[in-house]
XYZ file of C-alpha atoms in Angstrom:
307
model
C -28.347 32.436 -8.139
C -30.839 31.541 -10.862
C -33.482 34.179 -11.625
C -36.145 32.183 -13.477
C -38.004 35.260 -14.661
C -34.885 36.793 -16.151
C -33.702 33.534 -17.723
C -37.172 32.979 -19.208
C -36.994 36.425 -20.818
C -33.554 35.643 -22.264
C -34.775 32.310 -23.639
C -37.905 33.850 -25.142
C -35.820 36.489 -26.931
C -33.438 33.790 -28.241
C -36.264 31.528 -29.403
C -35.414 28.831 -26.846
C -37.908 26.854 -24.778
C -37.625 26.704 -20.991
C -39.269 24.524 -18.338
C -38.659 24.661 -14.566
C -37.801 21.750 -12.269
C -37.639 18.896 -14.784
C -36.845 15.465 -13.363
C -33.668 14.225 -15.027
C -34.684 10.602 -14.602
C -36.954 11.313 -17.584
C -33.997 12.414 -19.718
C -31.555 9.560 -19.068
C -31.471 5.905 -20.095
C -30.717 4.872 -16.487
C -34.038 6.443 -15.370
C -32.606 7.765 -12.114
C -31.781 11.177 -10.688
C -33.470 14.247 -9.264
C -34.579 17.466 -10.929
C -32.675 20.366 -12.431
C -33.600 23.976 -11.735
C -34.540 24.498 -15.375
C -34.401 22.732 -18.737
C -33.664 24.869 -21.799
C -34.121 23.598 -25.361
C -31.798 25.361 -27.811
C -32.977 25.448 -31.460
C -29.911 26.930 -33.178
C -26.372 28.186 -32.689
C -27.534 31.755 -32.091
C -29.704 30.634 -29.190
C -26.746 28.663 -27.833
C -24.549 31.733 -27.894
C -27.151 33.971 -26.241
C -28.286 31.610 -23.479
C -24.843 30.229 -22.623
C -23.323 33.715 -22.505
C -26.062 34.759 -20.068
C -25.418 31.701 -17.883
C -21.669 32.309 -17.877
C -22.034 36.038 -17.178
C -24.264 35.284 -14.174
C -22.111 32.341 -12.995
C -25.027 29.902 -13.249
C -24.032 26.241 -13.472
C -25.164 24.497 -16.624
C -24.689 21.210 -18.403
C -25.436 20.236 -21.988
C -26.682 16.690 -22.393
C -27.542 14.599 -25.421
C -29.750 11.541 -25.067
C -28.635 10.799 -21.524
C -27.305 7.371 -22.455
C -23.955 7.623 -20.698
C -24.956 9.751 -17.750
C -25.464 9.245 -14.010
C -27.551 11.862 -12.212
C -27.358 12.282 -8.407
C -30.544 11.748 -6.395
C -30.549 15.408 -5.346
C -30.621 16.430 -8.992
C -28.666 19.288 -10.491
C -28.373 22.785 -9.052
C -28.333 24.611 -12.348
C -29.632 24.598 -15.908
C -29.736 21.612 -18.235
C -29.401 22.390 -21.943
C -30.533 20.227 -24.840
C -30.220 20.783 -28.570
C -33.114 20.779 -31.012
C -33.941 21.953 -34.537
C -31.036 21.921 -36.968
C -28.688 21.083 -34.083
C -30.485 17.761 -33.639
C -31.180 16.853 -37.269
C -30.502 18.133 -40.800
C -28.107 15.390 -41.913
C -26.299 16.223 -45.160
C -23.649 14.500 -47.296
C -21.036 15.693 -49.745
C -18.242 13.568 -51.197
C -18.556 11.002 -48.421
C -18.491 13.584 -45.621
C -21.696 13.366 -43.603
C -22.585 16.313 -41.375
C -25.297 16.631 -38.738
C -26.233 18.420 -35.537
C -24.682 17.161 -32.313
C -28.120 16.384 -30.910
C -28.927 13.896 -33.675
C -29.088 10.245 -32.660
C -26.364 7.826 -33.694
C -29.092 5.508 -34.958
C -30.361 8.095 -37.459
C -26.823 8.894 -38.588
C -26.139 5.198 -39.191
C -29.399 4.788 -41.129
C -28.566 7.848 -43.255
C -25.190 6.288 -44.081
C -26.906 3.045 -45.074
C -29.403 4.889 -47.290
C -26.498 6.579 -49.077
C -24.415 3.380 -49.378
C -21.696 4.687 -47.081
C -19.679 2.364 -44.865
C -17.650 2.935 -41.695
C -20.339 3.570 -39.083
C -21.752 0.077 -38.751
C -20.095 -0.402 -35.339
C -22.157 2.484 -33.921
C -25.561 1.075 -34.873
C -27.346 0.280 -31.642
C -25.365 2.672 -29.426
C -28.231 4.673 -27.879
C -26.529 8.045 -27.746
C -26.302 11.316 -29.630
C -23.661 12.234 -32.176
C -22.300 14.882 -29.816
C -22.105 12.344 -27.030
C -20.233 9.969 -29.336
C -17.683 12.696 -30.043
C -17.390 13.653 -26.372
C -16.767 10.064 -25.235
C -15.141 8.820 -28.439
C -17.823 6.147 -28.328
C -17.003 2.735 -29.653
C -18.008 -0.910 -29.901
C -16.999 -4.061 -31.753
C -13.473 -2.831 -32.587
C -14.743 0.500 -33.895
C -14.402 3.992 -32.428
C -15.782 7.354 -33.471
C -12.234 8.661 -33.851
C -11.834 6.334 -36.848
C -14.469 8.214 -38.855
C -14.642 11.685 -37.305
C -13.652 14.430 -39.751
C -14.374 17.682 -37.885
C -16.596 19.340 -35.299
C -18.156 22.762 -34.934
C -18.023 24.097 -31.385
C -18.987 27.035 -29.225
C -15.852 27.917 -27.265
C -15.368 29.615 -23.907
C -15.320 33.077 -25.496
C -18.680 32.563 -27.215
C -17.107 32.138 -30.647
C -18.202 29.382 -33.036
C -15.270 27.471 -34.530
C -14.729 24.374 -36.645
C -11.943 22.039 -35.539
C -10.323 19.134 -37.340
C -10.595 15.779 -35.582
C -6.817 15.725 -35.145
C -7.132 18.656 -32.700
C -9.499 16.823 -30.349
C -7.039 14.573 -28.462
C -9.197 11.526 -29.087
C -8.332 8.375 -27.155
C -10.084 5.473 -25.496
C -13.319 6.989 -24.114
C -11.636 10.376 -24.080
C -11.608 13.689 -25.929
C -10.464 17.265 -25.376
C -14.049 18.136 -24.434
C -13.491 16.505 -21.053
C -10.971 19.248 -20.227
C -12.351 22.210 -22.174
C -15.659 24.050 -21.573
C -16.535 23.740 -25.259
C -19.991 22.934 -26.561
C -20.268 20.543 -29.512
C -22.802 21.909 -32.014
C -22.176 19.845 -35.130
C -20.026 16.947 -36.309
C -18.858 15.585 -39.644
C -17.728 12.038 -40.367
C -15.743 10.770 -43.355
C -17.203 7.564 -44.791
C -16.463 5.367 -47.789
C -18.665 4.000 -50.541
C -19.934 0.516 -49.835
C -22.459 -2.123 -50.839
C -25.863 -1.465 -49.199
C -26.583 -5.152 -48.609
C -23.213 -5.695 -46.916
C -23.639 -2.569 -44.774
C -27.156 -3.602 -43.744
C -26.041 -7.157 -42.967
C -23.234 -5.961 -40.703
C -25.520 -3.501 -38.901
C -28.122 -6.175 -38.274
C -25.480 -8.659 -37.152
C -24.039 -6.252 -34.568
C -27.505 -5.250 -33.381
C -28.414 -8.915 -32.976
C -25.267 -9.522 -30.930
C -26.149 -6.567 -28.681
C -29.632 -7.901 -28.062
C -28.355 -11.412 -27.369
C -25.566 -10.439 -24.968
C -26.604 -7.170 -23.331
C -29.396 -6.564 -20.773
C -31.308 -4.146 -22.985
C -34.532 -4.999 -21.164
C -33.426 -2.905 -18.168
C -32.506 0.784 -17.894
C -28.748 1.346 -17.731
C -25.981 3.614 -18.969
C -24.479 0.896 -21.143
C -21.069 -0.469 -20.195
C -20.476 0.684 -16.632
C -16.681 0.380 -16.490
C -13.920 1.254 -18.907
C -11.789 -1.551 -20.286
C -8.642 -1.836 -18.132
C -5.332 -2.355 -19.894
C -4.673 -6.068 -20.122
C -8.160 -7.395 -19.498
C -11.904 -6.780 -19.799
C -14.148 -5.364 -17.092
C -16.935 -7.901 -17.634
C -14.485 -10.830 -17.460
C -12.950 -9.592 -14.202
C -16.335 -8.903 -12.601
C -17.655 -12.311 -13.627
C -14.538 -14.089 -12.324
C -15.028 -12.346 -8.970
C -18.505 -13.861 -8.719
C -20.261 -10.504 -8.795
C -22.989 -11.198 -11.350
C -26.302 -10.485 -9.685
C -24.811 -8.412 -6.853
C -27.604 -6.063 -5.786
C -28.106 -2.946 -3.689
C -31.667 -1.621 -3.654
C -32.856 -1.483 -7.249
C -29.358 -1.555 -8.772
C -27.745 -4.805 -9.859
C -24.722 -6.172 -11.679
C -26.519 -7.699 -14.645
C -26.940 -11.451 -14.532
C -26.781 -11.419 -18.338
C -23.636 -9.307 -18.815
C -21.332 -8.530 -15.896
C -20.130 -5.289 -17.506
C -23.525 -3.652 -16.988
C -25.022 -2.251 -13.796
C -28.772 -2.057 -14.400
C -31.837 -0.520 -12.828
C -34.064 -3.457 -11.923
C -36.741 -1.035 -10.716
C -36.668 1.952 -8.400
C -32.876 2.197 -8.301
C -31.372 5.395 -6.935
C -28.043 7.033 -7.719
C -26.887 5.943 -4.257
C -27.806 2.321 -5.082
C -25.846 2.417 -8.334
C -22.783 3.976 -6.734
C -22.863 1.444 -3.882
C -22.861 -1.416 -6.401
C -20.064 0.213 -8.413
C -17.892 0.801 -5.349
C -18.315 -2.810 -4.231
C -17.386 -4.047 -7.697
C -14.315 -1.797 -7.848
C -13.113 -2.781 -4.380
C -13.693 -6.494 -4.957
C -12.017 -6.574 -8.362
C -9.023 -4.637 -7.074
C -8.664 -6.873 -4.023
C -8.974 -10.132 -5.965
C -7.227 -9.277 -9.241
C -5.253 -6.060 -8.768
C -7.061 -4.371 -11.642
C -8.549 -0.908 -11.106
C -11.888 -0.320 -12.813
C -12.888 3.215 -13.771
C -16.467 4.312 -14.328
C -17.359 4.911 -17.960
C -20.547 7.004 -17.543
C -20.197 10.685 -16.737
C -21.580 11.856 -13.390
C -23.601 15.024 -13.865
C -21.977 18.012 -12.248
C -19.946 19.731 -14.957
C -20.410 20.969 -18.521
C -20.908 17.675 -20.266
C -22.696 16.173 -23.234
C -23.482 12.442 -23.111
């Protein structure tokens, strides 16, 4: 059971900020979901160790989130503590010999812009993905034939014993929208990517081209969690959904985008229940008509997760 007074004292001693009963709809790109018991902002690795050890010792549920761009939050909220990174864990990008390192809470956009400013190529595919660097590692985020696994060099983590370790990318079991962090209770604190020297004009042109394609094809005008379903082997989710005539299918405020069938969007006032009802209908219809099984891509809040 969460003792707010005691947790507040722990956070104050660790230099972390704490706020009670924060609505998670304010922290996610889908703009849905109830409140958590408390939100804690962690400024450095020492604060992470102290606060997380306290939560584990007292068997208090917690979840670490990034920018909430690949996250679905239940309407009843989260019975536990939500953690977010700040300070050096959300900024301080550095580069040495083509290896760029930053805090897991940093945005992919800022990492991509840093690479451009230093004439480094390899991250162009990620420009426009509205997530954090830690979330990109966790999900092995990708777009336009690029994946984070192609550039990831290493990560620094807080493991289940409270120790801080640095792991090579080869130890992370990276696959399509998958990493070892989905099975291990490890917290991503920092990530390094290996990039190559490139021509600034060519890098900028590719970034702008991909961003333009996103804006033209994706329903960025509505809140969403990005692509709603993983790509099934042998086809594409958006193609299957479109062929089943499901564009525009609506429950409450949730809708299969009329612009891009691979997105379920919040047209206004959508609840978690609305979104899940739309997703279930899509999955059942696609399976019945095509035989393909669609899996959700966003994480559903309820475990230790960064997204």
